[in-house]
XYZ file of C-alpha atoms in Angstrom:
565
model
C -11.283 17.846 -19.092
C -9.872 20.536 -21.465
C -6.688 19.650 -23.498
C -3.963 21.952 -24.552
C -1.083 21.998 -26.729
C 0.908 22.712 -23.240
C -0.405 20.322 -21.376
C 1.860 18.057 -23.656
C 4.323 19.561 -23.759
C 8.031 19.426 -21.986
C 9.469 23.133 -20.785
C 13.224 24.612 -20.830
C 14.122 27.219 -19.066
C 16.811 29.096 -20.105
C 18.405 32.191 -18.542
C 20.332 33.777 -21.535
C 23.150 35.461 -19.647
C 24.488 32.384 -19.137
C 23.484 30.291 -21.628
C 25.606 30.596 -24.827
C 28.089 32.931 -25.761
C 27.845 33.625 -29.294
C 30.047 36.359 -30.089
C 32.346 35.804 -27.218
C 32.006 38.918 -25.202
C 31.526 36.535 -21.882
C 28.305 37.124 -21.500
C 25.257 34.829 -22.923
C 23.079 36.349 -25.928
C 19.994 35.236 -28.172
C 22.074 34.255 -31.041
C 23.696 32.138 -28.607
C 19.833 30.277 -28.003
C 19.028 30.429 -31.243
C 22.373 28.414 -32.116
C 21.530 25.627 -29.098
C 18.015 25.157 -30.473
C 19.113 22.041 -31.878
C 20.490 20.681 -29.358
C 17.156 21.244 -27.061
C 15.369 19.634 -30.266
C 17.679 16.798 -29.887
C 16.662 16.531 -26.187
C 13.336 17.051 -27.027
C 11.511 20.103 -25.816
C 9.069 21.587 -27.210
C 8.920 24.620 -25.156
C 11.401 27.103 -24.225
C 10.863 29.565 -21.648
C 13.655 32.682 -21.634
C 13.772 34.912 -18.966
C 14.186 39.067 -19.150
C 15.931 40.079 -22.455
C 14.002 43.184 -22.067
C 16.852 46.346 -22.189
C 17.483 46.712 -18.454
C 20.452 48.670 -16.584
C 20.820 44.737 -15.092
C 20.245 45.481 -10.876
C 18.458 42.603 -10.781
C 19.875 40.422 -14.010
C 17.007 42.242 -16.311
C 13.601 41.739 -13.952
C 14.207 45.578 -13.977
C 13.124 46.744 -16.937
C 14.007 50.373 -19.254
C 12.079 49.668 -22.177
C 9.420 46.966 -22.796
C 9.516 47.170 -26.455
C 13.411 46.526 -26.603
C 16.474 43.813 -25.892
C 19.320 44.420 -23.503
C 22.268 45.377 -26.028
C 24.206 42.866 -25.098
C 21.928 40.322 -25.597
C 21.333 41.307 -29.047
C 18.594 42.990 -30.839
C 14.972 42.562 -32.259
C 16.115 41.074 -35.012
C 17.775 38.072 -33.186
C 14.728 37.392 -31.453
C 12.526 37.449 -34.659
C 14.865 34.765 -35.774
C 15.208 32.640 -32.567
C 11.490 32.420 -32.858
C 11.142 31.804 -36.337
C 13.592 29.138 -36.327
C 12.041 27.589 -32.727
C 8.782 27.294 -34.663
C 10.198 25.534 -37.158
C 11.802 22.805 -35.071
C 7.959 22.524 -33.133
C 9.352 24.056 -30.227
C 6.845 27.218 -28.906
C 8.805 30.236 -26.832
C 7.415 31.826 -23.555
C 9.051 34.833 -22.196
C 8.972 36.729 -18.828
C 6.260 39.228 -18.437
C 7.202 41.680 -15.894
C 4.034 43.428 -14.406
C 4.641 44.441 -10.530
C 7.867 47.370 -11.508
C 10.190 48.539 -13.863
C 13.789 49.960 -13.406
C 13.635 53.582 -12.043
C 15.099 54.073 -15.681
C 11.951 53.404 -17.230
C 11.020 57.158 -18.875
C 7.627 55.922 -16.878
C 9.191 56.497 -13.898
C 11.527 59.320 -14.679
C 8.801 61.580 -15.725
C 6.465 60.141 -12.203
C 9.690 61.347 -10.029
C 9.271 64.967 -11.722
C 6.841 66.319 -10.018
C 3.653 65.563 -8.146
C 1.575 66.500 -10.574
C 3.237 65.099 -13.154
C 0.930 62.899 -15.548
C 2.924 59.666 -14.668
C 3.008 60.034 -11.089
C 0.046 57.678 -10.238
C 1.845 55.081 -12.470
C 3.951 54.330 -9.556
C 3.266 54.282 -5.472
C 3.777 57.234 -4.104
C 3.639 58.588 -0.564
C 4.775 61.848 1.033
C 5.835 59.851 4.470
C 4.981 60.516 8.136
C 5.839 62.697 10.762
C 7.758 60.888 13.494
C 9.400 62.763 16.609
C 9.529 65.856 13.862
C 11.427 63.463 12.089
C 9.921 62.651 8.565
C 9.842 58.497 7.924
C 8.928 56.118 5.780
C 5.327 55.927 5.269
C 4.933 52.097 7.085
C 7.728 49.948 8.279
C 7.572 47.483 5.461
C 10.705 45.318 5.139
C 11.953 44.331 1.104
C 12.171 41.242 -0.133
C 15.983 42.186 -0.475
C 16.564 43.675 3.091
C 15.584 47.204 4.211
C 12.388 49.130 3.419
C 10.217 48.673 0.924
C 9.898 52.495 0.601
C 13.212 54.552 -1.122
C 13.136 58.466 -0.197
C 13.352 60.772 -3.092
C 14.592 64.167 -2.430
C 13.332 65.790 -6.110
C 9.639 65.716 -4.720
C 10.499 65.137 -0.908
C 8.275 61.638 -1.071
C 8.752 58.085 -0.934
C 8.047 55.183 -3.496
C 7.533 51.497 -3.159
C 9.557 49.311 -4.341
C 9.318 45.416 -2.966
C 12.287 44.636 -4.620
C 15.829 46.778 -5.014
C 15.925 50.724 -4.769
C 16.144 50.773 -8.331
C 12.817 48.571 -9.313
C 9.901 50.946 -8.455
C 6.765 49.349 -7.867
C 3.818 50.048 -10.423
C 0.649 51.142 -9.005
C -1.902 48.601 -10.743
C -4.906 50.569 -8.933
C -4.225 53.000 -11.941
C -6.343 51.941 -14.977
C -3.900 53.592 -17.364
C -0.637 50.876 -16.133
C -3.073 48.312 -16.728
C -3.159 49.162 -20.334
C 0.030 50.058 -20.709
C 0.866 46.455 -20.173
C -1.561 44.916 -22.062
C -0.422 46.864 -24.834
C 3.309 45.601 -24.180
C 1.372 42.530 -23.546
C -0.175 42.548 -27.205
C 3.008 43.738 -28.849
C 5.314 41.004 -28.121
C 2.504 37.969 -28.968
C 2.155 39.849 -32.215
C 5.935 39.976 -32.742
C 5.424 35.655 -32.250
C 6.069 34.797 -28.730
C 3.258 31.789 -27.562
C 2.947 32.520 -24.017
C 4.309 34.069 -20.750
C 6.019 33.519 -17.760
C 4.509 36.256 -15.399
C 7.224 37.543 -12.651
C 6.097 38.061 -9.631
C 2.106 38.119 -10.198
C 0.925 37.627 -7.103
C 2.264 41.001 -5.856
C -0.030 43.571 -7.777
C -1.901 44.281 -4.699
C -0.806 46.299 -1.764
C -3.013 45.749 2.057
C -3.563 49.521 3.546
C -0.401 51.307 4.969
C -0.589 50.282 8.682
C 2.888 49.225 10.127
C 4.019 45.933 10.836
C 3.767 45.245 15.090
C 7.592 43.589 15.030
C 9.759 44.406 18.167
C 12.710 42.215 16.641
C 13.143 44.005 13.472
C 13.037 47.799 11.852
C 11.826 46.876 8.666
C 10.154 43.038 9.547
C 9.071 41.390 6.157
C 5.734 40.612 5.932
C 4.537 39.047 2.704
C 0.735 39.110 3.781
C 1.332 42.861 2.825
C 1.827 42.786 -0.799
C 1.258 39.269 -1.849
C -2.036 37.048 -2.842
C -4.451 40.191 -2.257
C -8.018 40.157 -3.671
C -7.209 42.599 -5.827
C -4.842 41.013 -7.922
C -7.463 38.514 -9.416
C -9.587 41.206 -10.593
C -6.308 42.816 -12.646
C -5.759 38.966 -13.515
C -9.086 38.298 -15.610
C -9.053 41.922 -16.863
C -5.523 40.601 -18.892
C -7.298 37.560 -19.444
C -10.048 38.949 -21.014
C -8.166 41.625 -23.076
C -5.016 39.614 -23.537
C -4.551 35.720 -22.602
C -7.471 34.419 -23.887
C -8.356 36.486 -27.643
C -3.821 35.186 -28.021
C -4.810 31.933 -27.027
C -1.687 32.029 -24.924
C -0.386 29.672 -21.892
C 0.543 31.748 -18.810
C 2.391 30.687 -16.014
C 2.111 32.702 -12.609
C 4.934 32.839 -10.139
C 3.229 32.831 -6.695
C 6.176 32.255 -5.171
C 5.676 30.046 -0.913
C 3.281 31.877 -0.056
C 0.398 30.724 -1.599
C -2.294 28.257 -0.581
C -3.811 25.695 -1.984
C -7.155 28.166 -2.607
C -5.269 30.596 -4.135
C -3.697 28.911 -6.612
C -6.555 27.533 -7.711
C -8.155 31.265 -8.346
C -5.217 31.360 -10.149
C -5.168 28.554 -12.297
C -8.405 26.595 -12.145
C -9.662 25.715 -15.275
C -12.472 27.823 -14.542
C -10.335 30.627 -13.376
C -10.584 32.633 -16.104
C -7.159 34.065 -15.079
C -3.931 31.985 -15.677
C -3.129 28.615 -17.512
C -0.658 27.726 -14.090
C 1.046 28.534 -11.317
C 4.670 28.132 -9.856
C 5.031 27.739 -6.196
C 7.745 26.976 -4.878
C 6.685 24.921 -1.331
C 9.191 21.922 -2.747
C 12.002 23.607 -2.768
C 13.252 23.907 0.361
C 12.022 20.192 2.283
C 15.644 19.904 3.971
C 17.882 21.549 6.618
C 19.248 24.133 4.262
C 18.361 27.071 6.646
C 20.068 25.747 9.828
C 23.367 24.558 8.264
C 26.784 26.486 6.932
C 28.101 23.158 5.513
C 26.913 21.414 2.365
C 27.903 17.922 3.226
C 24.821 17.944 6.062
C 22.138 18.952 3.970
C 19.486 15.843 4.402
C 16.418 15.781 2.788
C 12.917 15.927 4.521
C 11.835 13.316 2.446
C 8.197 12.808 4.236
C 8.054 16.473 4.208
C 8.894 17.040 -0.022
C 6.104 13.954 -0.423
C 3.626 15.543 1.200
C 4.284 18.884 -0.346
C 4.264 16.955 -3.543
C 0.791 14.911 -2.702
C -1.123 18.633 -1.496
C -0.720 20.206 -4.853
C -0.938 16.913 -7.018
C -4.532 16.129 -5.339
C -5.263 19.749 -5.436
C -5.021 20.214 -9.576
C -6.467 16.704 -9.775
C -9.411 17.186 -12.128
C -9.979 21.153 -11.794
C -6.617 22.832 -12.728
C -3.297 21.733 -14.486
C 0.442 22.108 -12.594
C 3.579 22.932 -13.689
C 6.754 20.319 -12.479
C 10.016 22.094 -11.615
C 12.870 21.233 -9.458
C 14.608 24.934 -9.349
C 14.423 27.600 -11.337
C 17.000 30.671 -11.413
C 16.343 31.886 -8.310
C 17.146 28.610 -6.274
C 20.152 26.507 -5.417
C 21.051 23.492 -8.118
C 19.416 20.664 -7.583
C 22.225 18.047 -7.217
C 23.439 20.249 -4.403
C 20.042 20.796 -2.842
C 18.239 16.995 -2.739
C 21.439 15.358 -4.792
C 24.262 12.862 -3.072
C 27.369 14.289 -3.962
C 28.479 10.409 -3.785
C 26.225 9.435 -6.297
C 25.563 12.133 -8.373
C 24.441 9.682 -11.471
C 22.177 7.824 -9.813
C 20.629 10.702 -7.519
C 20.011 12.864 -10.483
C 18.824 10.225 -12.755
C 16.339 9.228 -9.475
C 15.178 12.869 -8.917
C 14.589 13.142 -12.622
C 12.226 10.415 -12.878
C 10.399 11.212 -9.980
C 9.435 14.666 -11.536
C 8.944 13.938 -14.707
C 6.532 10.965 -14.153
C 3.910 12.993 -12.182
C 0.725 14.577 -13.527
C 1.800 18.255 -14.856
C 4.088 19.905 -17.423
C 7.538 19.376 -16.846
C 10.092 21.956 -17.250
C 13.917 21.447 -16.794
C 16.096 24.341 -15.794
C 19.290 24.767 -17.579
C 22.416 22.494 -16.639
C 19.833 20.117 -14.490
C 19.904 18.324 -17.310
C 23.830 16.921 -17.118
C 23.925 17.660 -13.376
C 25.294 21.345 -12.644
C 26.116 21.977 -9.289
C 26.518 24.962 -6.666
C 29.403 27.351 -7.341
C 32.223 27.513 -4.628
C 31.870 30.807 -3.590
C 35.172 32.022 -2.002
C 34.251 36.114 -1.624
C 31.321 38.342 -1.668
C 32.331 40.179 -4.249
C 31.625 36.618 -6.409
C 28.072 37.490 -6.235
C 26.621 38.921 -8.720
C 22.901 38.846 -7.198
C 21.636 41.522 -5.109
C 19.601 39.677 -2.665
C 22.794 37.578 -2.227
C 24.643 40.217 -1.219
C 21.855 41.594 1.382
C 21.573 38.075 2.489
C 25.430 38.238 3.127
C 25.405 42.097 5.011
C 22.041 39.907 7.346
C 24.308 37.460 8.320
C 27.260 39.468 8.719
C 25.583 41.848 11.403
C 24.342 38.427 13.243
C 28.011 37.793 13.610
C 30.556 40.651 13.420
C 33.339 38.539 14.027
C 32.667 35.639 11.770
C 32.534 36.928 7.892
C 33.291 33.148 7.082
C 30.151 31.597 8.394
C 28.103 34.883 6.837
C 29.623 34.077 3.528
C 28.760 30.213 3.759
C 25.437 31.081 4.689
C 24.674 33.434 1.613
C 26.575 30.414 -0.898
C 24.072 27.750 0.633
C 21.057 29.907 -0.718
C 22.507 31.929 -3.256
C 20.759 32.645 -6.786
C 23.837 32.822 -8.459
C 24.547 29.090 -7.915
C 21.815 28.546 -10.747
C 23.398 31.427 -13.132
C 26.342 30.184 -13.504
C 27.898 29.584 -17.180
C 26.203 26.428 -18.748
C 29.032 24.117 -19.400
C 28.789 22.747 -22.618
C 32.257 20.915 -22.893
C 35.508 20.531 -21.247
C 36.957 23.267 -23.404
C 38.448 26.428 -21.552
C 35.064 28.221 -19.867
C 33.071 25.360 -20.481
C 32.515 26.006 -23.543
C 30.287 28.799 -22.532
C 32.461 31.434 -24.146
C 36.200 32.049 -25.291
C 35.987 34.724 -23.490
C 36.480 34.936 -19.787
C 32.564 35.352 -18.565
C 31.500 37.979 -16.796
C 29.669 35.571 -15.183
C 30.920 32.451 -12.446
C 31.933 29.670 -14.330
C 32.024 26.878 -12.366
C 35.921 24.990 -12.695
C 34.239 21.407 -12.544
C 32.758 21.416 -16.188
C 35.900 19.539 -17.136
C 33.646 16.316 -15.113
C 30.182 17.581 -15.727
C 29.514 19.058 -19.435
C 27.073 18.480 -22.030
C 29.593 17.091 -24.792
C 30.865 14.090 -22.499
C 27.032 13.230 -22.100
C 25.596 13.342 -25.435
C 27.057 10.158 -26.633
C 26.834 8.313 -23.674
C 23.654 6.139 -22.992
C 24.214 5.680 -19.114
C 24.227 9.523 -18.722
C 21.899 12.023 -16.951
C 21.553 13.889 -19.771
C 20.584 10.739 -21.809
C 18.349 9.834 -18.888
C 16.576 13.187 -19.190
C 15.928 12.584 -22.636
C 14.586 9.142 -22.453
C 12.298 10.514 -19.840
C 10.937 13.107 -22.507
C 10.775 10.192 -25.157
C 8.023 8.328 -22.261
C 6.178 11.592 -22.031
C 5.833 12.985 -25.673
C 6.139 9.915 -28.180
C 5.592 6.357 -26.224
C 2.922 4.496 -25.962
C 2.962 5.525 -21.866
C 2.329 8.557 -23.666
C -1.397 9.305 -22.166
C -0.984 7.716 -19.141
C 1.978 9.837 -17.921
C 0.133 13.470 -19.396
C -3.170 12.770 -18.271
C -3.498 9.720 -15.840
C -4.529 9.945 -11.879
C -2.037 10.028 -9.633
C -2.057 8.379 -6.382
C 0.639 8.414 -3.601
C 1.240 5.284 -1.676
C 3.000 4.916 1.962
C 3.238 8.507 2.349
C 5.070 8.199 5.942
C 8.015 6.118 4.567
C 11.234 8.512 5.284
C 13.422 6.964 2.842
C 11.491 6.072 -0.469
C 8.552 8.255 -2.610
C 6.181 6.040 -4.464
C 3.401 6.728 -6.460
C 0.732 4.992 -8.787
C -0.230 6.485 -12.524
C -3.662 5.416 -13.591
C -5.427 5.359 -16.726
C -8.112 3.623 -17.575
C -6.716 -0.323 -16.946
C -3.389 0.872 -16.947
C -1.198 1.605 -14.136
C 2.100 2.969 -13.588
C 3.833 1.985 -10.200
C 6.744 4.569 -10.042
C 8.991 3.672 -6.929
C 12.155 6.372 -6.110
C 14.855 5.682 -3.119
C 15.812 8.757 -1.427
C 18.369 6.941 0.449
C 21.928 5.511 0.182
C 21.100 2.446 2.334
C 20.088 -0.688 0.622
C 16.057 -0.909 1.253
C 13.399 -3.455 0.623
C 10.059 -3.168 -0.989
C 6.945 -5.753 -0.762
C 5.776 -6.253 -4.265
C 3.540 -9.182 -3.829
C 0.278 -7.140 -4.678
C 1.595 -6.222 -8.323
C 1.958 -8.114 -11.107
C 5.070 -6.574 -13.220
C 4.612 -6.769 -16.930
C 6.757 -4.178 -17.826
C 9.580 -2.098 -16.652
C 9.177 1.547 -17.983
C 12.475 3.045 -17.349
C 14.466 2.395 -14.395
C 18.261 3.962 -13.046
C 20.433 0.900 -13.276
C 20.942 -1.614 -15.519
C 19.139 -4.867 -13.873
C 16.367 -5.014 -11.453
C 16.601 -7.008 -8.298
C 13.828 -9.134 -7.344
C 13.550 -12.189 -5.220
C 10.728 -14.113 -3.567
C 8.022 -10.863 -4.535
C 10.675 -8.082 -2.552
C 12.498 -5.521 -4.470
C 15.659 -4.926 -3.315
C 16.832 -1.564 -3.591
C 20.361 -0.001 -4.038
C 21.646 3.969 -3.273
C 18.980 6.029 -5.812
C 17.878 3.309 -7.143
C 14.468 4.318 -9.441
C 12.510 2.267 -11.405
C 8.947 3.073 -13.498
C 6.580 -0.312 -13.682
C 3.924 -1.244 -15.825
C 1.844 -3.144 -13.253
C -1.392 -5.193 -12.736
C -2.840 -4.794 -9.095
C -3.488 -8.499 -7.638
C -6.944 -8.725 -6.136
């Protein structure tokens, strides 16, 4: 099997509105990353991944991009980034940015030259149709819901025509069919790995395709979404290896894919096999949603499909087995936190510490989203104007018009899922704002980072955060090194509701990593291993009698075993 520098390596996502605040304007900048580099050496990444700092009017938080070759004002400028990167390499830690291929904002001069005129020379950058005739009525060309509610066509009354755009009236779609785009954006491609960046996360890659304009048979909806329509089409492999070719692979880069829940098993592997020729990995995100989230409007009764998450986990862990590597992620910044998604608001140590361990000891490259490392939680939304994401807000107006009368339920709804409840100010203290800023931010700063904060953790052993770090330790410097990177992985009792386990193997060694899911006290049979080490575990002592583990709430514990015979 091939080995690469990413493959050991431990990821950190960071989403810089939010971040740091280094020149207290409430909002998050690079010099506020570069000046927490430190403290993600001291936890001990070695890879940071920062999303859009591209310049952006902000619609969608800077996934709609005006310029490719330059950084949202308030963020900073070139020059910041030079440095964050210069002084990132210089702690060992490599930086991967978004690359944003499937639009830009309709402020792009791209676009604003396309919209012009029909002839224009940019006009086949983007999709463009002139619409159909419909009771003398002129309509969109299909009836193609948007990811964000609506059509996925906006009318535009300078050339009397309609554009795509999968996302928000202001991203456009690019029309990848066009040889010249696909330049274009290996060119932006090539700039920004010659400026120093090591890799990319790729937004939205699996949507560079579009199936022929035929509408959608849907009696329930006017615009039904239909994801078959724009997502994991052939074509997008063939644009895939032509970056490869031209870009990825003379760079030497590592590329991660977001392919989003769509995908199957087959596709990600045309993705990311090893013999893909197309992308180092993929994020899906089939984990992320194993509970009751979608049929609930109160927090307190989310419950966990555990079977469910296990199984999800076991499909793509056998899949990348010997022919493809994973990526390991909880959430990223377009899901709910994870101590308010598959956490126990009763035992928020030992639930995080538990769902930490059980991610970070499979086969893959870990990344940890930021705040999941000292337990952030959901923000208490209270109004809609609190959002600050657009699909939030659609996702409010959906609900709403399912319930006229009851605004409250729409709104609790929207909060459940929101993307906001990961964007929220990263609380770095108990100091006013967090710590974030001494500023108000202009983003939601959640009021309990008086409890949960980075500077109460540091110094504290027990922690999450400290848990998190000794997890990291295992995985880049211990003598489990190997075995935890590269080692088989092997799922045992897979229809047990309440706890995950799951064997590491290399070579003689094995791994037995056992996680409760559950508050109850529960019993394991251990009479087939022979302990002779415990790796890491969630509490303080172990409790073992007569060859049966007894387990408490969360309780998670990494052996060093020897199978009897």
């Amino acid at each position: 099997m091939q080995k690469k520098w990413w493959m050991e390596s431990v990821g950190y996502q960071i989403y810089p509105k939010s971040f740091y605040d280094s020149n207290h304007d409430g909002i998050g900048d690079i010099k506020g990353i570069y000046e927490k580099l430190d403290y993600l050496n001291h936890l001990g990444v070695n890879l940071i991944w920062i999303c859009p700092f591209y310049d952006s009017p902000m619609d969608d938080n800077g996934y709609d991009v005006r310029d490719f070759y330059n950084v949202y004002s308030e963020f900073g400028t070139l020059e910041d980034v030079k440095e964050l990167i210069t002084k990132a390499h210089g702690l060992g830690i490599k930086v991967v940015m978004d690359f944003v291929l499937n639009h830009t904002s309709d402020e792009h001069p791209w676009f604003i030259e396309s919209r012009k005129a029909k002839n224009n020379p940019y006009r086949d950058y983007y999709i463009w149709h002139d619409g159909k005739m419909v009771d003398d009525k002129k309509v969109e060309p299909t009836n193609w819901g948007s990811f964000f509610g609506g059509s996925c066509w906006n009318y535009d009354e300078l050339t009397d025509s309609y554009y795509m755009k999968i996302f928000s009236d202001k991203m456009p779609d690019l029309n990848w069919k066009n040889p010249k785009v696909r330049q274009e954006m290996i060119d932006v491609g090539k700039w920004w790995l010659e400026l120093g960046i090591d890799g990319f996360r790729i937004d939205a890659v699996s949507h560079l395709d579009r199936a022929r304009l035929i509408d959608i048979k849907n009696q329930k909806d006017k615009y039904p979404l239909d994801w078959t329509k724009f997502s994991n089409l052939p074509k997008v492999h063939d644009y895939l290896k032509i970056l490869n070719e031209s870009l990825f692979k003379p760079y030497d880069v590592l590329t991660i894919g977001e392919v989003g829940g769509q995908a199957t098993i087959e596709e990600a592997k045309k993705y990311a096999g090893f013999e893909s020729n197309e992308l180092s990995m993929v994020f899906n995100f089939d984990h992320n949603w194993c509970n009751n989230l979608f049929d609930i409007t109160n927090p307190k009764k989310l419950k966990t499909n555990v079977v469910d998450l296990k199984k999800t986990f076991d499909k793509w862990q056998k899949a990348f087995a010997t022919d493809g590597w994973m990526p390991l992620n909880w959430l990223n910044h377009d899901q709910p936190r994870l101590m308010s998604q598959y956490g126990d608001y009763k035992y928020p140590l030992e639930s995080g510490k538990m769902l930490a361990t059980a991610l970070h000891m499979m086969r893959g490259t870990p990344f940890v989203y930021q705040g999941e490392e000292i337990g952030m939680t959901n923000y208490p939304f209270e109004d809609v104007n609190d959002f600050d994401d657009i699909s939030s807000r659609a996702t409010y107006i959906y609900e709403l018009e399912k319930t006229p009368d009851d605004p409250v339920r729409a709104l609790k709804v929207a909060s459940l899922r929101s993307r906001d409840n990961a964007r929220t100010a990263m609380q770095w203290s108990k100091d006013l704002y967090g710590g974030f800023s001494l500023e108000e931010p202009k983003i939601s700063n959640n009021r309990n980072y008086k409890r949960i904060n980075v500077a109460s953790q540091l110094n504290n052993n027990n922690s999450l955060l400290n848990h998190y770090k000794k997890l990291i330790d295992l995985r880049r410097f211990s003598a489990y090194k190997d075995i935890i990177t590269y080692g088989a992985y092997e799922q045992i009792d897979i229809e047990n509701e309440d706890l995950y386990i799951y064997k590491r193997i290399l070579d003689d060694k094995v791994l037995l990593i056992i996680n409760s899911f559950s508050k109850k006290k529960l019993t394991y049979d251990m009479s087939h291993f022979e302990i002779t080490n415990i790796v890491i575990s969630n509490y303080k002592d172990q409790k073992l009698k007569n060859k049966t583990l007894i387990l408490r709430a969360f309780e998670s514990i990494v052996f060093e075993i020897k199978e009897s015979l």
